[in-house]
Short mmCIF file of C-alpha atoms in Angstrom, two decimals:
data_model
loop_
_atom_site.label_atom_id
_atom_site.label_comp_id
_atom_site.label_asym_id
_atom_site.label_seq_id
_atom_site.Cartn_x
_atom_site.Cartn_y
_atom_site.Cartn_z
CA MET M 32 3.49 -28.85 11.69
CA VAL M 33 2.84 -26.46 14.56
CA PRO M 34 3.38 -22.78 13.69
CA ILE M 35 6.33 -21.13 15.35
CA SER M 36 5.22 -18.28 17.57
CA ALA M 37 6.95 -14.97 18.10
CA THR M 38 9.47 -15.33 20.90
CA GLY M 39 11.39 -12.06 21.10
CA ARG M 40 10.08 -8.93 22.66
CA PRO M 41 10.00 -6.18 20.02
CA PRO M 42 11.59 -2.81 20.84
CA SER M 43 9.35 0.21 21.28
CA TRP M 44 10.21 1.51 17.80
CA TYR M 45 8.75 -1.70 16.34
CA TRP M 46 5.38 -0.67 17.75
CA LEU M 47 5.83 2.85 16.40
CA VAL M 48 6.56 1.56 12.88
CA SER M 49 3.71 -0.97 13.10
CA GLY M 50 1.28 1.70 14.28
CA LEU M 51 2.37 4.09 11.53
CA ALA M 52 1.98 1.30 8.96
CA LEU M 53 -1.55 0.66 10.21
CA LEU M 54 -2.38 4.36 10.12
CA TRP M 55 -0.92 4.67 6.59
CA MET M 56 -3.04 1.77 5.37
CA LEU M 57 -6.17 3.18 7.02
CA PHE M 58 -5.56 6.46 5.17
CA GLY M 59 -5.15 4.41 2.00
CA ALA M 60 -8.47 2.66 2.65
CA MET M 61 -10.08 6.04 3.16
CA ALA M 62 -8.60 7.34 -0.13
CA TRP M 63 -9.80 4.23 -1.97
CA THR M 64 -13.30 4.71 -0.53
CA VAL M 65 -13.34 8.38 -1.56
CA ASP M 66 -12.25 7.31 -5.06
CA LEU M 67 -15.03 4.72 -5.10
CA MET M 68 -17.59 7.38 -4.15
CA THR M 69 -16.39 9.89 -6.77
CA ASP M 70 -19.38 11.22 -8.66
CA GLU M 71 -19.74 13.09 -11.95
CA ALA M 72 -19.71 16.48 -10.23
CA THR M 73 -16.34 15.70 -8.66
CA VAL M 74 -14.95 14.48 -11.98
CA ALA M 75 -16.25 17.65 -13.67
CA GLY M 76 -14.25 19.71 -11.16
CA MET M 77 -10.98 18.02 -12.11
CA ARG M 78 -8.48 19.50 -14.54
CA GLU M 79 -8.85 18.19 -18.10
CA ALA M 80 -5.78 15.93 -17.87
CA GLN M 81 -7.03 14.43 -14.60
CA ARG M 82 -10.45 13.79 -16.15
CA GLN M 83 -8.83 12.03 -19.09
CA LEU M 84 -6.76 9.83 -16.82
CA TYR M 85 -9.75 9.07 -14.60
CA ALA M 86 -11.94 8.19 -17.60
CA ALA M 87 -9.26 5.96 -19.14
CA ARG M 88 -8.70 3.90 -15.97
CA PRO M 89 -10.06 0.38 -16.42
CA GLN M 90 -12.16 -1.07 -13.60
CA TRP M 91 -9.73 -3.92 -13.06
CA LEU M 92 -7.05 -1.36 -12.23
CA PHE M 93 -9.31 0.11 -9.55
CA ALA M 94 -9.67 -3.43 -8.16
CA VAL M 95 -5.87 -3.79 -8.13
CA TYR M 96 -5.72 -0.51 -6.17
CA GLY M 97 -8.15 -2.03 -3.66
CA LEU M 98 -6.04 -5.19 -3.44
CA ALA M 99 -2.93 -3.11 -2.73
CA ILE M 100 -4.73 -1.34 0.10
CA LEU M 101 -6.51 -4.34 1.62
CA SER M 102 -3.47 -6.62 1.55
CA GLY M 103 -1.35 -3.80 2.99
CA LEU M 104 -3.93 -3.28 5.72
CA ALA M 105 -3.81 -7.02 6.46
CA GLY M 106 -0.01 -6.82 6.63
CA ALA M 107 -0.14 -3.87 9.02
CA LEU M 108 -2.61 -5.73 11.23
CA GLY M 109 -0.25 -8.70 11.06
CA LEU M 110 2.57 -6.53 12.37
CA VAL M 111 0.43 -5.22 15.22
CA LEU M 112 -0.68 -8.78 16.08
CA ARG M 113 2.87 -10.11 15.55
CA LYS M 114 1.78 -12.62 12.92
CA GLY M 115 4.02 -14.14 10.29
CA TRP M 116 1.49 -13.59 7.52
CA ALA M 117 2.33 -9.87 7.62
CA MET M 118 5.21 -10.40 5.20
CA PRO M 119 3.28 -12.24 2.44
CA ALA M 120 0.40 -9.77 2.80
CA PHE M 121 2.83 -6.90 2.24
CA ALA M 122 4.36 -8.78 -0.71
CA VAL M 123 0.91 -8.99 -2.36
CA SER M 124 0.43 -5.29 -1.67
CA LEU M 125 3.77 -4.45 -3.29
CA ALA M 126 2.96 -6.57 -6.36
CA ALA M 127 -0.37 -4.74 -6.70
CA ILE M 128 1.38 -1.36 -6.32
CA VAL M 129 3.84 -2.27 -9.09
CA LEU M 130 1.01 -3.41 -11.37
CA GLN M 131 -1.14 -0.36 -10.61
CA PHE M 132 1.55 2.27 -11.13
CA GLY M 133 3.26 0.37 -13.92
CA TYR M 134 0.02 0.38 -15.91
CA THR M 135 -0.77 3.98 -14.97
CA PHE M 136 2.62 5.31 -16.04
CA LEU M 137 3.52 3.01 -18.93
CA VAL M 138 0.16 2.30 -20.56
CA MET M 139 -1.98 5.28 -19.53
CA ASP M 140 0.94 7.75 -19.83
CA ALA M 141 0.22 9.61 -16.60
CA ILE M 142 3.41 11.65 -16.91
CA GLY M 143 2.50 12.71 -20.45
CA LEU M 144 -0.92 13.85 -19.24
CA LEU M 145 -0.09 15.31 -15.83
CA GLY M 146 3.60 16.08 -16.10
CA PHE M 147 6.16 15.50 -13.36
CA MET M 148 3.55 16.18 -10.66
CA ALA M 149 2.32 12.62 -11.29
CA VAL M 150 5.56 11.06 -9.97
CA PRO M 151 6.43 12.02 -6.35
CA PHE M 152 3.47 10.59 -4.42
CA PRO M 153 3.38 7.24 -6.29
CA LEU M 154 7.15 7.02 -5.77
CA PHE M 155 6.62 7.59 -2.04
CA ILE M 156 3.90 4.91 -2.00
CA PHE M 157 6.24 2.51 -3.81
CA ALA M 158 9.04 3.21 -1.31
CA ILE M 159 6.73 2.40 1.60
CA GLY M 160 5.53 -0.66 -0.33
CA VAL M 161 9.14 -1.87 -0.54
CA PHE M 162 9.96 -0.99 3.07
CA LEU M 163 7.06 -2.81 4.75
CA PRO M 164 7.76 -6.37 3.54
CA TRP M 165 11.43 -5.82 4.30
CA PHE M 166 10.53 -4.62 7.79
CA ALA M 167 8.24 -7.64 8.33
CA ALA M 168 11.03 -9.97 7.17
CA GLN M 169 13.46 -8.35 9.61
CA ALA M 170 10.88 -8.63 12.42
CA ARG M 171 10.40 -12.32 11.60
CA LYS M 172 14.17 -12.91 11.56
CA ARG M 173 14.50 -11.30 15.02
CA GLY M 174 11.60 -13.31 16.45
CA TRP M 175 9.33 -10.29 16.89
CA ILE M 176 6.64 -11.86 14.72
CA ALA M 177 5.76 -15.50 14.23
CA HIS M 178 7.36 -17.45 11.41
CA ARG M 179 3.93 -18.51 10.16
#
């Protein structure tokens, strides 16, 4: 079967949202890299609760964080390139976000350690994680990105 190509011309705001999604994911990749490069001196400078949370984080959870970022970056590139694989890439990213924050809040008890300050930014990340696959699905439905 031949893949269906994008046929409709996206509005200018599509490009704005796609560009912002790409920028958001690049910032996420930068944050993941900074986290990867965190050394003992940086950890020593954290508050006690942050150190505890950082020390308790399993390596597989850090890998899930990377998967959320890399699949989201792929999805954002898919939007910019008008490719249908943007939506499944964003779906993988959302699943990784749910796993990452679900484990962090339910198993590691981030709220118990850090208090309410642990909630707003992950909630914002989750909201964007929900929005992007929805946006890609709408773009596909309108013919702005390919169906495959």
